[in-house]
Short mmCIF file of C-alpha atoms in Angstrom, two decimals:
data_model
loop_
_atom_site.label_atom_id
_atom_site.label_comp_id
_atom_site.label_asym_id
_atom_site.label_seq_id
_atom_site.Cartn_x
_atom_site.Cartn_y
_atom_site.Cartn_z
CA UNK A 1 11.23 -39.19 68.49
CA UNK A 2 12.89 -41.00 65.75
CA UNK A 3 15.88 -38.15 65.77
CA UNK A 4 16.41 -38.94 69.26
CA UNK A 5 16.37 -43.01 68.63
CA UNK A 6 18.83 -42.75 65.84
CA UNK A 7 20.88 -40.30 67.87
CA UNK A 8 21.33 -42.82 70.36
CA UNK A 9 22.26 -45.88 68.04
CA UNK A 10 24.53 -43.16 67.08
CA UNK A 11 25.88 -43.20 70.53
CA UNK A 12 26.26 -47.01 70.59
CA UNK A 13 27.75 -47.06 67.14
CA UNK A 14 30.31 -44.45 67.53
CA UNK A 15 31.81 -45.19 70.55
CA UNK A 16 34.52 -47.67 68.72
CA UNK A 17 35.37 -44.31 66.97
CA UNK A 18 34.48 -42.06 69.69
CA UNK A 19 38.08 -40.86 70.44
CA UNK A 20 38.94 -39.57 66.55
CA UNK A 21 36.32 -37.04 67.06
CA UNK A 22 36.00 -33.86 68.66
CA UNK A 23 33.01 -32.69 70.56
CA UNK A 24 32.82 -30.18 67.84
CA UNK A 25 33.25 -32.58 64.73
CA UNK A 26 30.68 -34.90 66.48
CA UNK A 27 28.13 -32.23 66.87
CA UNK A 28 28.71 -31.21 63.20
CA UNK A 29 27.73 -35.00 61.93
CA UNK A 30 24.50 -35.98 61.18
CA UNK A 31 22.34 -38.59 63.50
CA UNK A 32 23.17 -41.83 61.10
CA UNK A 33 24.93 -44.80 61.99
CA UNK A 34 27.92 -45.10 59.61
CA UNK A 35 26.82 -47.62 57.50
CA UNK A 36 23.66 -46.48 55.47
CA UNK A 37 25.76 -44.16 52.78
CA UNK A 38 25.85 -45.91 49.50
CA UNK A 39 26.67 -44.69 46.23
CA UNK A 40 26.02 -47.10 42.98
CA UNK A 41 24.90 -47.41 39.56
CA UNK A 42 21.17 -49.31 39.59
CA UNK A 43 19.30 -49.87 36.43
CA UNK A 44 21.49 -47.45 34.44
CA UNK A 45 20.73 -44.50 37.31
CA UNK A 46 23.63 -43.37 39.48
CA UNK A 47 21.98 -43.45 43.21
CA UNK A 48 24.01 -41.92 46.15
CA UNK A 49 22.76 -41.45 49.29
CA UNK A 50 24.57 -40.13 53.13
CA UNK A 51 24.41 -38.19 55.44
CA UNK A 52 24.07 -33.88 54.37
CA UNK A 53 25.71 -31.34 56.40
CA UNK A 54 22.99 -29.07 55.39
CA UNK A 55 20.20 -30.74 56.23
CA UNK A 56 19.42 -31.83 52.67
CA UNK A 57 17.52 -30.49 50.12
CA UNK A 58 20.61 -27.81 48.78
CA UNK A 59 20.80 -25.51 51.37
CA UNK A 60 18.68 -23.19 49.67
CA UNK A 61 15.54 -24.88 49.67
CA UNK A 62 13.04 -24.72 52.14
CA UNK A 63 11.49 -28.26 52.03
CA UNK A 64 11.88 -28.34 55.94
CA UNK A 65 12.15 -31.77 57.21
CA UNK A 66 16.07 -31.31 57.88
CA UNK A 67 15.85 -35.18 57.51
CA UNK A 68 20.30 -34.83 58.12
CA UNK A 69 20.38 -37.40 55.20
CA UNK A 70 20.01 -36.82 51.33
CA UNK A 71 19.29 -38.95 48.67
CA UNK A 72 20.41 -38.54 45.10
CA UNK A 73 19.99 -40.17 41.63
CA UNK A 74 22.05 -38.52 38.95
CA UNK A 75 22.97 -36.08 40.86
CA UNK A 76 19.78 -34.64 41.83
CA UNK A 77 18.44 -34.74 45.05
CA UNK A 78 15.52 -37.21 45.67
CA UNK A 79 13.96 -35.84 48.93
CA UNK A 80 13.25 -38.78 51.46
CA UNK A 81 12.19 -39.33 54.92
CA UNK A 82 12.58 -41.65 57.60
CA UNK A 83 9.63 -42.64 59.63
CA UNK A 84 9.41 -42.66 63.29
CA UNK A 85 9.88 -46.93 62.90
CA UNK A 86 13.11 -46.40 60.93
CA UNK A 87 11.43 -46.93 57.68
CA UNK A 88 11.84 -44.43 54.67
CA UNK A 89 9.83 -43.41 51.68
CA UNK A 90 10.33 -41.15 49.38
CA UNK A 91 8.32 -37.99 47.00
CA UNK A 92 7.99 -40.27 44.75
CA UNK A 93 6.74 -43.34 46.32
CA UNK A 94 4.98 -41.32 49.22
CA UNK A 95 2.83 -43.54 50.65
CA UNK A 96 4.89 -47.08 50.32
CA UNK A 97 7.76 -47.17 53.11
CA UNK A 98 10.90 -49.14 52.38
CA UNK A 99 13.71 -50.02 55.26
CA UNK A 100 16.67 -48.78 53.76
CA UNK A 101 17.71 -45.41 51.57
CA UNK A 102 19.11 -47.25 49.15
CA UNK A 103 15.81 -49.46 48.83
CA UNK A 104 13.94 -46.04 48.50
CA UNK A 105 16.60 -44.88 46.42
CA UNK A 106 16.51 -48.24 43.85
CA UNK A 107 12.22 -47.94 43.88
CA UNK A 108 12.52 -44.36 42.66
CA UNK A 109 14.49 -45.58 39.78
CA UNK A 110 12.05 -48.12 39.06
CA UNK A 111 9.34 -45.26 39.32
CA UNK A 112 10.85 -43.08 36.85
CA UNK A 113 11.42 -45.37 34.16
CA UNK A 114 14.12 -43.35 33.13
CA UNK A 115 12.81 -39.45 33.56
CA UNK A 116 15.31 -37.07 35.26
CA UNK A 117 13.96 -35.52 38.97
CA UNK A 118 13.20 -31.97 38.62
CA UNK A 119 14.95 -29.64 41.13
CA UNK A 120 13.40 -29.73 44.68
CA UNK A 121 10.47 -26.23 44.52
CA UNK A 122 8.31 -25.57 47.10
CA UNK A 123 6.12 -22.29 47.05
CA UNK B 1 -26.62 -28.03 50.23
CA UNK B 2 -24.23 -30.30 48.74
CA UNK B 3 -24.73 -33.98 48.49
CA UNK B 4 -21.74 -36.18 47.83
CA UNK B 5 -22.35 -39.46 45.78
CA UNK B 6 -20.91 -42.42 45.52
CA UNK B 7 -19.26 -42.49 41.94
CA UNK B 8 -20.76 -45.46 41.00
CA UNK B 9 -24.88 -43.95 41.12
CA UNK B 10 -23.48 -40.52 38.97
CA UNK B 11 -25.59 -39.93 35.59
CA UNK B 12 -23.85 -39.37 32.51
CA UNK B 13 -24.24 -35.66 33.23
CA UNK B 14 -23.27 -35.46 36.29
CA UNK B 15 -20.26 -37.10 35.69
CA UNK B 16 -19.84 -34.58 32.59
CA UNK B 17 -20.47 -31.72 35.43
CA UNK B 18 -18.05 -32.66 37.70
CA UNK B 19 -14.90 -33.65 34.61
CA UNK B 20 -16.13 -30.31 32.84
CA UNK B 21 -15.35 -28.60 36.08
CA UNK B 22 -12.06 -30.04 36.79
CA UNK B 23 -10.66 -28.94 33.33
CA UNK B 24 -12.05 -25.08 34.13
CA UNK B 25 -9.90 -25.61 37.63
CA UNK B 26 -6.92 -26.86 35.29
CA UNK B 27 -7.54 -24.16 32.76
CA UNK B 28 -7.52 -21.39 35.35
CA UNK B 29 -4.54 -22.52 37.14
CA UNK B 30 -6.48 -23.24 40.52
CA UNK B 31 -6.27 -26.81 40.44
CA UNK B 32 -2.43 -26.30 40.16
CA UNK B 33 -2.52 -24.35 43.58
CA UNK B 34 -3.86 -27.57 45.43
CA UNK B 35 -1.14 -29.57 43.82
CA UNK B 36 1.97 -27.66 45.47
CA UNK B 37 0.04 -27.20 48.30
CA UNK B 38 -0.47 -30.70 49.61
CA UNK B 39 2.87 -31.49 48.10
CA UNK B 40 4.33 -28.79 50.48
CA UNK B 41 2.47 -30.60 53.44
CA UNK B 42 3.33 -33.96 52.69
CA UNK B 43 7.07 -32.92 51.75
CA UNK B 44 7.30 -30.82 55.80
CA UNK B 45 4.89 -33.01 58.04
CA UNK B 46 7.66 -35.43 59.62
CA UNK B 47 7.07 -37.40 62.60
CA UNK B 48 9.81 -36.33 64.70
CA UNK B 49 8.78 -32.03 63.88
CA UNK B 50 5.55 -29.95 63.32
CA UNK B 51 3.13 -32.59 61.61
CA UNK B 52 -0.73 -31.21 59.95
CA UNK B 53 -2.10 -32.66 57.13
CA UNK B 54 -0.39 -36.34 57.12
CA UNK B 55 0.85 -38.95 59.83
CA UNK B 56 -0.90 -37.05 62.36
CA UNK B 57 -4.09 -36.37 64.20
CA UNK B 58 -5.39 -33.37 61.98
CA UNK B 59 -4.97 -35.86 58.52
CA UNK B 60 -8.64 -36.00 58.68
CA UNK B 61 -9.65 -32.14 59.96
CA UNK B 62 -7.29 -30.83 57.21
CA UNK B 63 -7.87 -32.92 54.10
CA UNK B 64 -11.76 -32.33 54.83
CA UNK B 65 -10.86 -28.82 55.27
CA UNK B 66 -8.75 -29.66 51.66
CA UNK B 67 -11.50 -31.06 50.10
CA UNK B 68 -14.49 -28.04 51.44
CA UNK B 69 -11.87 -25.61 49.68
CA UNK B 70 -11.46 -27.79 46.47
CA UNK B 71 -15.25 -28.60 46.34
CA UNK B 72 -15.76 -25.00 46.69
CA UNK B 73 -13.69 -24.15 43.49
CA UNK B 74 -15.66 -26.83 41.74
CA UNK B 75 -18.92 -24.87 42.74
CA UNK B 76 -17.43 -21.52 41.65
CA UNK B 77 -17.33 -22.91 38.34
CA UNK B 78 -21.03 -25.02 37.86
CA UNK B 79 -22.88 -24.77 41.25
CA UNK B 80 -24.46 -28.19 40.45
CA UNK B 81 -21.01 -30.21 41.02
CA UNK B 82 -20.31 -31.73 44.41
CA UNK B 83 -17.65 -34.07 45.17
CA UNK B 84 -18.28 -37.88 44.38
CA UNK B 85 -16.18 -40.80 46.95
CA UNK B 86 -14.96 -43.81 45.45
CA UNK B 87 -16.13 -46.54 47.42
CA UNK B 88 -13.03 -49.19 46.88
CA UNK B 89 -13.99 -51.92 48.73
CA UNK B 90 -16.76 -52.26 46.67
CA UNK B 91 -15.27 -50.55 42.89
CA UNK B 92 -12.40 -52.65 43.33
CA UNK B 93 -11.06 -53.22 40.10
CA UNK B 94 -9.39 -51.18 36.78
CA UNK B 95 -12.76 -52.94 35.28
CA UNK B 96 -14.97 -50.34 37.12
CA UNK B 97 -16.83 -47.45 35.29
CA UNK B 98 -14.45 -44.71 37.49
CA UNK B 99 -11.97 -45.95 35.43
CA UNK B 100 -13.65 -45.43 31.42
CA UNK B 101 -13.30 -42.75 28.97
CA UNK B 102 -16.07 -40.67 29.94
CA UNK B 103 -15.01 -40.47 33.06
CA UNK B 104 -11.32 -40.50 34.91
CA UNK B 105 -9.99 -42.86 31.72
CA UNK B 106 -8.09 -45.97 32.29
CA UNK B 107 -4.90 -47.33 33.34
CA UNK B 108 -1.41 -46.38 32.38
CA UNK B 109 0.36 -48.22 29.08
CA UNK B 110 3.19 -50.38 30.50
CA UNK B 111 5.51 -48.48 28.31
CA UNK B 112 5.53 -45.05 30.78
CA UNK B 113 2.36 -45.43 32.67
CA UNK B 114 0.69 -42.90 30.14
CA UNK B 115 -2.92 -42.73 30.42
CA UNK B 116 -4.06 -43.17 27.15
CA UNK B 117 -7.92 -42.09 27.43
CA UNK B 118 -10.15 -40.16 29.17
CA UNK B 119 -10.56 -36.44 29.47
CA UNK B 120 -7.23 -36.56 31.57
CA UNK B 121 -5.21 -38.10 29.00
CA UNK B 122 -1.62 -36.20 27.31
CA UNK B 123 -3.19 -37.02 24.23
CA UNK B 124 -6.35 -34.51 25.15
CA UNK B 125 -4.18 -31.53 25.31
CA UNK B 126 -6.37 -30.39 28.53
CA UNK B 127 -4.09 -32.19 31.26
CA UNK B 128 -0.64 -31.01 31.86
CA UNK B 129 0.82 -32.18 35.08
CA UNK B 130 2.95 -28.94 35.50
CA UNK B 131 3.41 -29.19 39.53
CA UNK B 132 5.23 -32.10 39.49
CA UNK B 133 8.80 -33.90 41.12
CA UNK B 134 10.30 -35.70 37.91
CA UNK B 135 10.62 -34.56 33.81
CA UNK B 136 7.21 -36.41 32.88
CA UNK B 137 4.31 -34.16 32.06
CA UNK B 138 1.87 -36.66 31.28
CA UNK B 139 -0.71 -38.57 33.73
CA UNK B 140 0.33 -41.76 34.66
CA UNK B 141 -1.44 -44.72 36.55
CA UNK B 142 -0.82 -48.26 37.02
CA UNK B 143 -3.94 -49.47 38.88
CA UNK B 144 -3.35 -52.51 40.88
CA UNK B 145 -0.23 -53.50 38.53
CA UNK B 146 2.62 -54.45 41.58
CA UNK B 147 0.51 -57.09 43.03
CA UNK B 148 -1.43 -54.82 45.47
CA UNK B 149 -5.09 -55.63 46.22
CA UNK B 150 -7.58 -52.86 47.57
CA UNK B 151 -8.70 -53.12 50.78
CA UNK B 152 -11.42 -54.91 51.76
CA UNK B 153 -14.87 -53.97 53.57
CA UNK B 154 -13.98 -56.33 56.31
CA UNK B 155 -10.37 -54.41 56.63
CA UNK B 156 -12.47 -51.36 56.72
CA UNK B 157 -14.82 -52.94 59.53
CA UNK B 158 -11.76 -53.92 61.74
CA UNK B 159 -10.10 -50.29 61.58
CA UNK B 160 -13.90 -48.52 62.33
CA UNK B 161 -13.79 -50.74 65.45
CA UNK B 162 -10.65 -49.01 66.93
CA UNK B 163 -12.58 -46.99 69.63
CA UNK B 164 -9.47 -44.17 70.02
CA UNK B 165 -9.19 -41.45 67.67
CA UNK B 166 -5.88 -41.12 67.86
CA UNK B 167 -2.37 -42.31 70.08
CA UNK B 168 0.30 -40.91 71.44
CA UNK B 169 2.85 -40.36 69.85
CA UNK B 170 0.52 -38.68 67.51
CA UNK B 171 2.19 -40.04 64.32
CA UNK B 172 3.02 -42.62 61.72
CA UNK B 173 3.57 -44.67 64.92
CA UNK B 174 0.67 -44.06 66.74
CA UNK B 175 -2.13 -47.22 67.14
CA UNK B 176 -5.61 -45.95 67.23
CA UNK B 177 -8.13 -45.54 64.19
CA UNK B 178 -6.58 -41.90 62.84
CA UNK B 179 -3.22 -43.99 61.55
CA UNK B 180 -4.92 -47.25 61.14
CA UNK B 181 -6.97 -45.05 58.69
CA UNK B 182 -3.93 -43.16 57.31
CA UNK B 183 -2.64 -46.53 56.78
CA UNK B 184 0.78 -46.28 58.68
CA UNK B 185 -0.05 -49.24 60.89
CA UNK B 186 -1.77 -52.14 60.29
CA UNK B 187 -3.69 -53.75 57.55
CA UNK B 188 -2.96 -49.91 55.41
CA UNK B 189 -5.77 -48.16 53.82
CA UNK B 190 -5.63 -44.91 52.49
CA UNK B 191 -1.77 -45.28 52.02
CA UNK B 192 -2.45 -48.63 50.21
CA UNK B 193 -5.27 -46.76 47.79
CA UNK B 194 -2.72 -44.23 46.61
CA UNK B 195 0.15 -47.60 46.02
CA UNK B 196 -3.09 -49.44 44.31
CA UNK B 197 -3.55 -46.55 41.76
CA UNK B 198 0.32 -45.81 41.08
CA UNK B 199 1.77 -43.37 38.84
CA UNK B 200 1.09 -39.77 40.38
CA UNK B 201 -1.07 -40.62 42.99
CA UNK B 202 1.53 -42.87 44.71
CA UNK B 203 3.73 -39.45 45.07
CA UNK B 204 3.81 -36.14 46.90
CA UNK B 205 1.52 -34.62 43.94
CA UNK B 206 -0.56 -37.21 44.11
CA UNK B 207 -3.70 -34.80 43.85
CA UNK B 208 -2.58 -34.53 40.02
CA UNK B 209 -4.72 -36.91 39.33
CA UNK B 210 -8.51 -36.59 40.23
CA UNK B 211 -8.99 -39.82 41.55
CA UNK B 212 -7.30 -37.94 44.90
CA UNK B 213 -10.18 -36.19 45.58
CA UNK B 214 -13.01 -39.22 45.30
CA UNK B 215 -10.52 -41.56 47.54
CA UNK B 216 -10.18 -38.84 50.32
CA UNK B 217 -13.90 -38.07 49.85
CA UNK B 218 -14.32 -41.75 50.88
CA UNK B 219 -11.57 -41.42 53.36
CA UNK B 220 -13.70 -38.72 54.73
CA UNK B 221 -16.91 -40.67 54.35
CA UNK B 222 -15.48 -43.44 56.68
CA UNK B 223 -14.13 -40.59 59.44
CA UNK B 224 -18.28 -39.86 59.91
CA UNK B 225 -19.19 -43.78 59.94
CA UNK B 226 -16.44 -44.12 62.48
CA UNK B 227 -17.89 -41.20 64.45
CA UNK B 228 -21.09 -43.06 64.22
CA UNK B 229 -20.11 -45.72 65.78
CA UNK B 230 -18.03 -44.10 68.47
CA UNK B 231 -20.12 -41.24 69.19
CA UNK B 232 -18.09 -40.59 72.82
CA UNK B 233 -15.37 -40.96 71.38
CA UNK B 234 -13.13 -37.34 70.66
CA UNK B 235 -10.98 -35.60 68.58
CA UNK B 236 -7.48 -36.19 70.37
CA UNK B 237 -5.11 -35.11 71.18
CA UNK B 238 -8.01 -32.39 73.37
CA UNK B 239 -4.94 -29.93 74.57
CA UNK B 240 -1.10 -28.95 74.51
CA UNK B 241 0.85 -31.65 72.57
CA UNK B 242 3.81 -29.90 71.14
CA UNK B 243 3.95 -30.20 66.83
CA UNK B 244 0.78 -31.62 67.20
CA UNK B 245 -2.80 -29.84 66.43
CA UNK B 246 -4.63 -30.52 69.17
CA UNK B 247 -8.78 -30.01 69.33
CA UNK B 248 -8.54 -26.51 69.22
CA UNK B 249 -5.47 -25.57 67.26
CA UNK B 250 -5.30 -23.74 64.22
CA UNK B 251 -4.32 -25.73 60.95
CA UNK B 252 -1.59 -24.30 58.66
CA UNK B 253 -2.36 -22.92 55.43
CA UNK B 254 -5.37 -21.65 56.87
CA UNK B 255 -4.91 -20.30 60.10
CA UNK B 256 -8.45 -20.06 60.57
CA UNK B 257 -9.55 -23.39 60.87
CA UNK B 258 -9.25 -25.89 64.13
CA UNK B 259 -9.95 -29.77 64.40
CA UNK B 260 -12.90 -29.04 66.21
CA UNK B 261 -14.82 -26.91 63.71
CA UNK B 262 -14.27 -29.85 61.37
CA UNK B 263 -16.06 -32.74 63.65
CA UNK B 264 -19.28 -32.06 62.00
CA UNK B 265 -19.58 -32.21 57.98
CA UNK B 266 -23.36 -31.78 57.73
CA UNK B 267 -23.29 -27.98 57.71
CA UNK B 268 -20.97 -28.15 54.34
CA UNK B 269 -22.45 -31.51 52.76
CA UNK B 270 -24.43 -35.02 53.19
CA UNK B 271 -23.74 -38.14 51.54
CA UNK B 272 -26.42 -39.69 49.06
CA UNK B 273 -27.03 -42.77 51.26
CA UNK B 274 -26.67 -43.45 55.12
CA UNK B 275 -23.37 -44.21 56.17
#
C-alpha cells in the first residue's frame, strides 16, 4: 500500500517536471518524491542515501524488499525500509522507526560507534 | 512435557541447564542457523509485499513456531531445558538477576556496548557473533541506556483488551491486538523490548543475543492470556488475503506449518503458573 501512496505523491510532485520526462524515463525512476536524497558527512561517517535503479541492495543480492531507495554509509549499503506510515528503520535499528532516511541513516552511525557495515548476505 | 518458567523462579541449575545448552547450540553451529534465518525474515517481510514472521498476522504463529524449533535444539542437547519468558513488566530493570554473571551477564560498557560478563561475554571465548550486519564480533547491550522505559503491566492490560486479532491491512498499520503486540501502533511492546535492551537485539540479528528467546517466550505467553480472554475471538485474517498468511496458509521456511496448527501451545508446552 505504501508503494502505491508514495507513487501518487510522486504524481503530485512531478507534475511541475512532468514534461522533461518521457513515459519511459518516468517508468524507469523510482516511487520517491525528489527531495529525500541526501549525501553528507555525519559524525565522521559519509551517509548517502536516493533513490536505486536496482532496487537496492547491489543488484546481486537477494534481500527482496526492492524498497527503490538505498541507503549508504561509507559506501556500503545500509539496507532500510519504509513502513506502510512513511516511517523508516533500518537492520540496524530494526525495531525503532525514524521519519526520514537520513534520520535512519544518522542513528546507524550512532549505532556503530565507528564499525564498518559488512556486505549485505542472506542465505 | 515441557514447562516454561518465568526466569525469575529458575534454580541455579536450571539456569546452568539452559546457558550450558545455548553454548552446545553455539558450538555446533545451530544457533547460528536461527540467526540468518530470522534476519532473512525480518530483512524480506515489508508491508507493501509478502509479509510472515514480522508486521503481520502470522508474527505470533511463526515466532512460536521459531521458538518450538529452537526449544527443540535446546532439548536435543539436555532434555531437561525448556525455554524460560522474561516477564518485563515485572523484571524491569538492568538490576534484575536475568541480567548477572551466572546467567545472561550484564549491560554493555559505554565504550562499544561490550558485554563484559556472563557466559556470553567476548572475553569468554564461547560467544562469537559471526551472523551479523556490521565489523563487531562481540555482544553488545545497552539496557535501558536512551531513555526508554519497559512497558508496563497496565500497557500490557490495555493491548490484551483489544478484542480483534488482527486488521486489515494486515501490517505495521493495522489496529487490533497482533500489531499493538508487535508494537507498530500504539503504546509499543515487543518492538520497545528489543530498543530497551539495545546493542544486537535492537537489529535484524537480534536473536544473537539470548535474551531474544525469553522476550518472545513472554511475547508468546501474552498471545495465550489474550486468547484467554477473548476465547471467540480468531486467528484473522480466516481466508484469501493476498501476501498475507491467512488461518490456513502455510508459513515460509517451513512449509509445513499453518496459523491454525499454532492456536493451541499446550500440546508442545505449559507455563509454570496460570496465565
Amino acid at each position: 500500500m505504501s508503494t502505491i501512496t508514495r507513487r501518487q505523491a510522486l504524481g503530485a510532485a512531478a507534475g511541475a517536471t512532468a514534461a522533461l520526462a518521457t513515459a519511459g524515463a518516468a517508468r524507469a525512476l523510482p516511487a520517491h518524491t525528489g527531495d529525500d536524497s541526501f549525501d553528507e558527512v555525519y559524525r565522521g561517517r559519509r551517509i548517502q542515501g536516493g533513490p536505486s535503479h536496482d532496487g537496492g541492495h547491489g543488484g546481486g543480492h537477494h534481500a527482496g524488499h526492492g524498497g527503490g531507495y538505498a541507503v549508504h554509509i561509507d559506501g556500503e549499503e545500509l539496507h532500510v525500509m519504509q513502513n506502510a506510515d512513511g516511517t523508516w528503520i533500518s537492520v540496524v535499528n530494526h525495531y525503532e522507526p525514524f521519519a526520514t532516511p537520513r534520520a535512519v541513516a544518522r542513528a546507524a552511525v550512532v549505532e556503530l560507534q565507528g564499525a564498518a557495515l559488512v556486505p549485505l548476505t542472506l542465505s | 512435557m515441557t514447562v516454561r518458567k518465568n526466569q525469575a523462579l529458575l534454580t541455579a541449575d536450571e539456569k546452568r541447564r539452559f546457558v550450558d545448552a545455548l553454548l552446545a547450540l553455539k558450538r555446533s553451529g545451530t544457533y547460528d542457523a536461527f540467526v540468518t534465518t530470522h534476519n532473512g525474515f525480518i530483512m524480506s517481510d515489508t508491508d507493501s509485499g509478502a509479509r510472515v514472521g514480522h508486521r503481520s498476522p502470522s508474527f505470533l504463529p511463526w515466532h512460536r513456531r521459531f521458538l518450538l524449533e529452537f526449544e527443540r535444539e535446546l532439548q536435543s542437547v539436555d532434555p531437561s531445558v525448556s525455554l524460560p519468558y522474561w516477564d518485563w513488566t515485572a523484571d524491569r530493570t538492568a538490576a534484575s538477576s536475568l541480567w548477572a554473571a551466572d546467567f545472561l551477564g550484564g549491560t554493555g560498557r559505554a565504550r562499544d556496548g561490550q558485554v563484559m560478563d556472563g557466559p556470553f561475554s567476548a572475553a569468554s571465548g564461547a560467544w562469537p557473533i559471526t551472523v551479523r550486519v556490521d565489523g563487531r564480533g562481540h555482544l553488545r547491550r545497552a539496557l535501558g541506556a536512551n531513555g526508554v522505559q519497559l512497558p508496563t503491566r497496565a500497557e500490557v492490560d490495555s493491548v490484551l483488551a483489544m478484542p480483534e486479532y488482527d486488521a486489515p491491512p494486515w501490517n505495521s498499520a493495522s489496529d487490533g491486538f497482533r500489531n499493538h503486540l508487535e508494537g507498530w501502533r500504539g503504546v509499543n511492546l515487543h518492538n520497545r523490548v528489543h530498543v530497551w535492551v539495545g546493542g544486537q537485539m535492537a537489529t535484524g540479528v537480534s536473536p544473537n543475543d539470548p535474551v531474544f528467546w525469553l522476550h518472545h517466550a513472554f511475547v508468546d505467553r501474552l498471545w495465550t492470556e489474550w486468547q484467554e480472554r477473548h476465547p471467540d475471538s480468531p486467528y484473522l485474517p480466516a481466508v484469501g488475503t493476498a501476501d498475507v498468511v491467512d488461518l490456513q496458509g502455510t508459513m515460509r521456511p517451513w512449509n509445513d506449518v499453518t496459523p491454525g496448527d499454532m492456536l493451541d501451545h499446550t500440546p508442545h508446552y505449559t507455563y509454570d503458573t496460570a496465565a
